[in-house]
């Protein structure tokens, strides 16, 4: 869940949050308080070619969404440099076996988020990026397994290659080499 998106200014970084969510094994991407059709188009274009289907919601009221999530779904993890070090909480979070709403901010995140979160988690205690924070969190949560994910209905897949690029057109069983 991405809070604080400013259309125009944050388009690229919010798109990267969504793409990291998809590639690193999240089931969904929630953009709060604002709808950004460009971001939706990019996600759908990536899926069209690379497969999978991310659950996407935009324009949801962040308070209502988070309160409902806690009542009906699972727990909230807010990523913030002020939180507890990831090393000290990741096993506990994984072992809850509950669905997680992972929240990242943009600029300043209001106090409300720190209070409603079940866990405020720091990916180190230096300021960096919502994209990096989400990637590291998901990688630690899934212990690296997410980097071996394959996505259903992909039109293309990559054949790993020491030099250059090999892309296989699924279905056509045809390899394009660049
Ligand atoms: N000073 C800002 C604040 O109030 O948290 C930092 C904003 S930072 C550009 C945007 C987002 O990146 C934060 O809301 C947080 O979700 C994430 N982030 C940045 N550094 C982080 C860190 N060390 N640990 C966890 N999350 C981080």
PDB file of C-alpha atoms and ligand atoms in Angstrom:
ATOM      1  CA  UNK A   1       0.000   0.000   0.000  1.00  0.00           C
ATOM      2  CA  UNK A   2       1.416   3.282  -1.185  1.00  0.00           C
ATOM      3  CA  UNK A   3       0.461   6.424   0.753  1.00  0.00           C
ATOM      4  CA  UNK A   4       1.161  10.038  -0.228  1.00  0.00           C
ATOM      5  CA  UNK A   5       1.445   9.639  -4.006  1.00  0.00           C
ATOM      6  CA  UNK A   6       1.617  12.983  -5.830  1.00  0.00           C
ATOM      7  CA  UNK A   7       0.499  12.455  -9.436  1.00  0.00           C
ATOM      8  CA  UNK A   8       3.063  13.849 -11.850  1.00  0.00           C
ATOM      9  CA  UNK A   9       5.902  14.113  -9.394  1.00  0.00           C
ATOM     10  CA  UNK A  10       5.800  10.545  -8.018  1.00  0.00           C
ATOM     11  CA  UNK A  11       4.635   8.682 -11.104  1.00  0.00           C
ATOM     12  CA  UNK A  12       7.909   6.883 -11.721  1.00  0.00           C
ATOM     13  CA  UNK A  13       8.675   5.915  -8.143  1.00  0.00           C
ATOM     14  CA  UNK A  14       5.099   4.790  -7.410  1.00  0.00           C
ATOM     15  CA  UNK A  15       5.169   2.679 -10.576  1.00  0.00           C
ATOM     16  CA  UNK A  16       8.376   1.117  -9.268  1.00  0.00           C
ATOM     17  CA  UNK A  17       6.695   0.362  -5.926  1.00  0.00           C
ATOM     18  CA  UNK A  18       3.952  -1.478  -7.849  1.00  0.00           C
ATOM     19  CA  UNK A  19       6.424  -3.361 -10.067  1.00  0.00           C
ATOM     20  CA  UNK A  20       8.531  -4.408  -7.085  1.00  0.00           C
ATOM     21  CA  UNK A  21       5.358  -5.563  -5.314  1.00  0.00           C
ATOM     22  CA  UNK A  22       4.509  -7.725  -8.347  1.00  0.00           C
ATOM     23  CA  UNK A  23       8.010  -9.056  -9.007  1.00  0.00           C
ATOM     24  CA  UNK A  24       8.803  -9.738  -5.338  1.00  0.00           C
ATOM     25  CA  UNK A  25       5.695 -11.782  -4.612  1.00  0.00           C
ATOM     26  CA  UNK A  26       2.999  -9.454  -3.256  1.00  0.00           C
ATOM     27  CA  UNK A  27      -0.583 -10.236  -4.252  1.00  0.00           C
ATOM     28  CA  UNK A  28      -1.739  -6.674  -4.613  1.00  0.00           C
ATOM     29  CA  UNK A  29      -0.961  -2.996  -4.922  1.00  0.00           C
ATOM     30  CA  UNK A  30      -3.114  -0.383  -3.203  1.00  0.00           C
ATOM     31  CA  UNK A  31      -2.724   3.311  -4.024  1.00  0.00           C
ATOM     32  CA  UNK A  32      -4.442   5.399  -1.381  1.00  0.00           C
ATOM     33  CA  UNK A  33      -6.477   8.574  -1.760  1.00  0.00           C
ATOM     34  CA  UNK A  34      -5.763   9.165  -5.433  1.00  0.00           C
ATOM     35  CA  UNK A  35      -6.327   7.437  -8.763  1.00  0.00           C
ATOM     36  CA  UNK A  36      -3.499   7.465 -11.303  1.00  0.00           C
ATOM     37  CA  UNK A  37      -4.534   5.856 -14.579  1.00  0.00           C
ATOM     38  CA  UNK A  38      -1.009   6.028 -16.013  1.00  0.00           C
ATOM     39  CA  UNK A  39       0.276   3.764 -13.246  1.00  0.00           C
ATOM     40  CA  UNK A  40      -2.593   1.331 -13.812  1.00  0.00           C
ATOM     41  CA  UNK A  41      -1.798   1.269 -17.554  1.00  0.00           C
ATOM     42  CA  UNK A  42       1.881   0.492 -16.900  1.00  0.00           C
ATOM     43  CA  UNK A  43       1.061  -2.364 -14.511  1.00  0.00           C
ATOM     44  CA  UNK A  44      -1.417  -3.890 -16.981  1.00  0.00           C
ATOM     45  CA  UNK A  45       1.078  -3.520 -19.856  1.00  0.00           C
ATOM     46  CA  UNK A  46       3.777  -5.341 -17.882  1.00  0.00           C
ATOM     47  CA  UNK A  47       1.309  -8.125 -17.028  1.00  0.00           C
ATOM     48  CA  UNK A  48       0.193  -8.427 -20.647  1.00  0.00           C
ATOM     49  CA  UNK A  49       3.762  -9.299 -21.640  1.00  0.00           C
ATOM     50  CA  UNK A  50       5.286 -10.821 -18.488  1.00  0.00           C
ATOM     51  CA  UNK A  51       2.192 -12.503 -16.995  1.00  0.00           C
ATOM     52  CA  UNK A  52       0.464 -12.628 -13.636  1.00  0.00           C
ATOM     53  CA  UNK A  53      -2.412 -10.528 -12.366  1.00  0.00           C
ATOM     54  CA  UNK A  54      -1.816  -8.141  -9.500  1.00  0.00           C
ATOM     55  CA  UNK A  55      -4.854  -7.105  -7.471  1.00  0.00           C
ATOM     56  CA  UNK A  56      -4.899  -3.303  -7.865  1.00  0.00           C
ATOM     57  CA  UNK A  57      -7.040  -0.745  -6.049  1.00  0.00           C
ATOM     58  CA  UNK A  58      -6.686   3.016  -6.332  1.00  0.00           C
ATOM     59  CA  UNK A  59      -8.309   5.988  -4.654  1.00  0.00           C
ATOM     60  CA  UNK A  60      -9.175   4.118  -1.466  1.00  0.00           C
ATOM     61  CA  UNK A  61      -9.460   6.123   1.736  1.00  0.00           C
ATOM     62  CA  UNK A  62      -6.343   5.109   3.688  1.00  0.00           C
ATOM     63  CA  UNK A  63      -7.990   5.186   7.119  1.00  0.00           C
ATOM     64  CA  UNK A  64     -11.029   3.200   6.102  1.00  0.00           C
ATOM     65  CA  UNK A  65      -8.879   0.687   4.205  1.00  0.00           C
ATOM     66  CA  UNK A  66      -6.468   0.100   7.075  1.00  0.00           C
ATOM     67  CA  UNK A  67      -9.178  -0.159   9.704  1.00  0.00           C
ATOM     68  CA  UNK A  68     -11.131  -2.651   7.581  1.00  0.00           C
ATOM     69  CA  UNK A  69      -7.921  -4.607   6.885  1.00  0.00           C
ATOM     70  CA  UNK A  70      -7.284  -5.024  10.598  1.00  0.00           C
ATOM     71  CA  UNK A  71     -10.904  -6.022  11.292  1.00  0.00           C
ATOM     72  CA  UNK A  72     -11.260  -8.483   8.428  1.00  0.00           C
ATOM     73  CA  UNK A  73      -7.908  -9.492   6.936  1.00  0.00           C
ATOM     74  CA  UNK A  74      -4.700  -9.421   8.901  1.00  0.00           C
ATOM     75  CA  UNK A  75      -1.989  -7.178  10.231  1.00  0.00           C
ATOM     76  CA  UNK A  76      -0.295  -3.963   9.104  1.00  0.00           C
ATOM     77  CA  UNK A  77       3.449  -3.527   8.613  1.00  0.00           C
ATOM     78  CA  UNK A  78       4.549   0.079   8.136  1.00  0.00           C
ATOM     79  CA  UNK A  79       8.045   0.510   6.689  1.00  0.00           C
ATOM     80  CA  UNK A  80       9.826   3.433   8.302  1.00  0.00           C
ATOM     81  CA  UNK A  81      13.403   4.187   9.259  1.00  0.00           C
ATOM     82  CA  UNK A  82      12.143   4.990  12.781  1.00  0.00           C
ATOM     83  CA  UNK A  83      10.789   1.490  13.393  1.00  0.00           C
ATOM     84  CA  UNK A  84      12.270  -1.682  14.847  1.00  0.00           C
ATOM     85  CA  UNK A  85      15.167  -3.170  12.934  1.00  0.00           C
ATOM     86  CA  UNK A  86      13.982  -5.777  10.424  1.00  0.00           C
ATOM     87  CA  UNK A  87      16.363  -8.381  11.870  1.00  0.00           C
ATOM     88  CA  UNK A  88      14.564  -8.159  15.204  1.00  0.00           C
ATOM     89  CA  UNK A  89      11.008  -8.647  13.907  1.00  0.00           C
ATOM     90  CA  UNK A  90      10.953 -10.446  10.568  1.00  0.00           C
ATOM     91  CA  UNK A  91      10.681 -13.973  12.030  1.00  0.00           C
ATOM     92  CA  UNK A  92       7.863 -12.892  14.309  1.00  0.00           C
ATOM     93  CA  UNK A  93       6.018 -11.263  11.383  1.00  0.00           C
ATOM     94  CA  UNK A  94       6.484 -14.333   9.173  1.00  0.00           C
ATOM     95  CA  UNK A  95       5.299 -16.633  11.935  1.00  0.00           C
ATOM     96  CA  UNK A  96       2.036 -14.769  12.466  1.00  0.00           C
ATOM     97  CA  UNK A  97       0.841 -16.517   9.278  1.00  0.00           C
ATOM     98  CA  UNK A  98      -1.562 -13.621   8.741  1.00  0.00           C
ATOM     99  CA  UNK A  99      -2.063 -11.620   5.565  1.00  0.00           C
ATOM    100  CA  UNK A 100       0.114  -8.510   5.590  1.00  0.00           C
ATOM    101  CA  UNK A 101      -0.690  -5.006   4.460  1.00  0.00           C
ATOM    102  CA  UNK A 102       2.749  -3.496   3.872  1.00  0.00           C
ATOM    103  CA  UNK A 103       2.626   0.299   3.901  1.00  0.00           C
ATOM    104  CA  UNK A 104       5.169   2.670   2.384  1.00  0.00           C
ATOM    105  CA  UNK A 105       4.976   6.456   2.372  1.00  0.00           C
ATOM    106  CA  UNK A 106       6.203   9.228   0.121  1.00  0.00           C
ATOM    107  CA  UNK A 107       7.167  12.408   1.974  1.00  0.00           C
ATOM    108  CA  UNK A 108       6.000  12.894   5.543  1.00  0.00           C
ATOM    109  CA  UNK A 109       3.872  10.111   6.978  1.00  0.00           C
ATOM    110  CA  UNK A 110       1.362  11.196   9.655  1.00  0.00           C
ATOM    111  CA  UNK A 111       1.480   9.813  13.203  1.00  0.00           C
ATOM    112  CA  UNK A 112      -1.709   7.815  12.543  1.00  0.00           C
ATOM    113  CA  UNK A 113       0.290   5.239  10.523  1.00  0.00           C
ATOM    114  CA  UNK A 114       2.761   4.633  13.332  1.00  0.00           C
ATOM    115  CA  UNK A 115      -0.123   4.010  15.731  1.00  0.00           C
ATOM    116  CA  UNK A 116      -2.320   1.754  13.628  1.00  0.00           C
ATOM    117  CA  UNK A 117       0.586  -0.409  12.409  1.00  0.00           C
ATOM    118  CA  UNK A 118       1.113  -3.699  14.221  1.00  0.00           C
ATOM    119  CA  UNK A 119       4.773  -3.423  13.279  1.00  0.00           C
ATOM    120  CA  UNK A 120       6.813  -0.335  12.346  1.00  0.00           C
ATOM    121  CA  UNK A 121       9.810  -1.848  10.615  1.00  0.00           C
ATOM    122  CA  UNK A 122      13.104  -0.205   9.663  1.00  0.00           C
ATOM    123  CA  UNK A 123      15.222  -1.460   6.800  1.00  0.00           C
ATOM    124  CA  UNK A 124      18.221  -0.015   8.555  1.00  0.00           C
ATOM    125  CA  UNK A 125      17.906   3.365  10.255  1.00  0.00           C
ATOM    126  CA  UNK A 126      19.019   5.588   7.387  1.00  0.00           C
ATOM    127  CA  UNK A 127      16.643   7.400   5.031  1.00  0.00           C
ATOM    128  CA  UNK A 128      16.487   5.816   1.566  1.00  0.00           C
ATOM    129  CA  UNK A 129      13.602   4.825  -0.653  1.00  0.00           C
ATOM    130  CA  UNK A 130      10.175   3.217  -0.540  1.00  0.00           C
ATOM    131  CA  UNK A 131      11.196   1.031  -3.478  1.00  0.00           C
ATOM    132  CA  UNK A 132      14.325  -0.254  -1.745  1.00  0.00           C
ATOM    133  CA  UNK A 133      12.495  -0.671   1.576  1.00  0.00           C
ATOM    134  CA  UNK A 134       9.737  -2.763  -0.011  1.00  0.00           C
ATOM    135  CA  UNK A 135      12.178  -4.923  -1.984  1.00  0.00           C
ATOM    136  CA  UNK A 136      14.344  -5.711   1.025  1.00  0.00           C
ATOM    137  CA  UNK A 137      11.327  -6.365   3.248  1.00  0.00           C
ATOM    138  CA  UNK A 138       9.746  -8.815   0.775  1.00  0.00           C
ATOM    139  CA  UNK A 139      13.078 -10.499   0.139  1.00  0.00           C
ATOM    140  CA  UNK A 140      13.595 -11.095   3.874  1.00  0.00           C
ATOM    141  CA  UNK A 141       9.971 -12.165   4.313  1.00  0.00           C
ATOM    142  CA  UNK A 142      10.184 -14.765   1.527  1.00  0.00           C
ATOM    143  CA  UNK A 143      13.852 -15.587   2.246  1.00  0.00           C
ATOM    144  CA  UNK A 144      14.826 -15.137  -1.403  1.00  0.00           C
ATOM    145  CA  UNK A 145      12.275 -17.591  -2.848  1.00  0.00           C
ATOM    146  CA  UNK A 146      10.420 -14.757  -4.613  1.00  0.00           C
ATOM    147  CA  UNK A 147      13.338 -14.304  -7.029  1.00  0.00           C
ATOM    148  CA  UNK A 148      12.447 -17.673  -8.562  1.00  0.00           C
ATOM    149  CA  UNK A 149       8.796 -16.840  -9.198  1.00  0.00           C
ATOM    150  CA  UNK A 150       7.280 -17.507 -12.588  1.00  0.00           C
ATOM    151  CA  UNK A 151       4.053 -15.867 -13.687  1.00  0.00           C
ATOM    152  CA  UNK A 152       1.080 -17.532 -15.389  1.00  0.00           C
ATOM    153  CA  UNK A 153       0.111 -16.437 -18.904  1.00  0.00           C
ATOM    154  CA  UNK A 154       3.447 -14.800 -19.653  1.00  0.00           C
ATOM    155  CA  UNK A 155       3.943 -14.161 -23.359  1.00  0.00           C
ATOM    156  CA  UNK A 156       7.692 -14.000 -22.946  1.00  0.00           C
ATOM    157  CA  UNK A 157      10.199 -15.455 -20.532  1.00  0.00           C
ATOM    158  CA  UNK A 158      13.887 -14.828 -20.172  1.00  0.00           C
ATOM    159  CA  UNK A 159      16.432 -17.542 -20.672  1.00  0.00           C
ATOM    160  CA  UNK A 160      19.308 -16.651 -18.371  1.00  0.00           C
ATOM    161  CA  UNK A 161      22.354 -15.796 -20.337  1.00  0.00           C
ATOM    162  CA  UNK A 162      25.905 -14.865 -19.350  1.00  0.00           C
ATOM    163  CA  UNK A 163      26.167 -12.272 -22.121  1.00  0.00           C
ATOM    164  CA  UNK A 164      23.479 -10.590 -24.245  1.00  0.00           C
ATOM    165  CA  UNK A 165      19.746 -11.269 -24.053  1.00  0.00           C
ATOM    166  CA  UNK A 166      17.656 -14.354 -24.767  1.00  0.00           C
ATOM    167  CA  UNK A 167      13.894 -13.953 -24.737  1.00  0.00           C
ATOM    168  CA  UNK A 168      11.591 -16.886 -25.426  1.00  0.00           C
ATOM    169  CA  UNK A 169       8.181 -16.209 -26.951  1.00  0.00           C
ATOM    170  CA  UNK A 170       6.033 -18.715 -25.060  1.00  0.00           C
ATOM    171  CA  UNK A 171       3.610 -20.517 -27.355  1.00  0.00           C
ATOM    172  CA  UNK A 172       5.623 -19.859 -30.462  1.00  0.00           C
ATOM    173  CA  UNK A 173       8.605 -21.615 -28.811  1.00  0.00           C
ATOM    174  CA  UNK A 174      10.749 -19.184 -30.700  1.00  0.00           C
ATOM    175  CA  UNK A 175      13.895 -17.642 -29.304  1.00  0.00           C
ATOM    176  CA  UNK A 176      14.846 -14.094 -30.098  1.00  0.00           C
ATOM    177  CA  UNK A 177      18.508 -13.244 -29.530  1.00  0.00           C
ATOM    178  CA  UNK A 178      19.784  -9.714 -29.320  1.00  0.00           C
TER     179      UNK A 178
HETATM  180  N1  LIG B   1      11.478  11.216   6.420  1.00  0.00           N
HETATM  181  C1  LIG B   1      10.441  10.505   5.733  1.00  0.00           C
HETATM  182  C2  LIG B   1       9.485   9.887   6.742  1.00  0.00           C
HETATM  183  O1  LIG B   1       8.717  10.601   7.345  1.00  0.00           O
HETATM  184  O2  LIG B   1       9.433   8.654   6.918  1.00  0.00           O
HETATM  185  C3  LIG B   1      11.073   9.505   4.768  1.00  0.00           C
HETATM  186  C4  LIG B   1      10.338   9.453   3.487  1.00  0.00           C
HETATM  187  S1  LIG B   1      11.034   8.307   2.340  1.00  0.00           S
HETATM  188  C5  LIG B   1      11.475   9.283   0.969  1.00  0.00           C
HETATM  189  C6  LIG B   1       9.603   7.525   1.693  1.00  0.00           C
HETATM  190  C7  LIG B   1       9.271   6.182   2.311  1.00  0.00           C
HETATM  191  O3  LIG B   1      10.349   5.289   2.121  1.00  0.00           O
HETATM  192  C8  LIG B   1       8.985   6.168   3.778  1.00  0.00           C
HETATM  193  O4  LIG B   1       7.680   6.592   4.082  1.00  0.00           O
HETATM  194  C9  LIG B   1       9.208   4.688   4.106  1.00  0.00           C
HETATM  195  O5  LIG B   1       8.063   3.919   3.842  1.00  0.00           O
HETATM  196  C10 LIG B   1      10.334   4.297   3.148  1.00  0.00           C
HETATM  197  N2  LIG B   1      11.662   4.278   3.783  1.00  0.00           N
HETATM  198  C11 LIG B   1      12.701   5.115   3.550  1.00  0.00           C
HETATM  199  N3  LIG B   1      13.759   4.784   4.292  1.00  0.00           N
HETATM  200  C12 LIG B   1      13.395   3.704   5.016  1.00  0.00           C
HETATM  201  C13 LIG B   1      14.060   2.860   5.964  1.00  0.00           C
HETATM  202  N4  LIG B   1      15.322   3.083   6.334  1.00  0.00           N
HETATM  203  N5  LIG B   1      13.372   1.833   6.495  1.00  0.00           N
HETATM  204  C14 LIG B   1      12.104   1.582   6.136  1.00  0.00           C
HETATM  205  N6  LIG B   1      11.420   2.338   5.252  1.00  0.00           N
HETATM  206  C15 LIG B   1      12.053   3.360   4.687  1.00  0.00           C
END
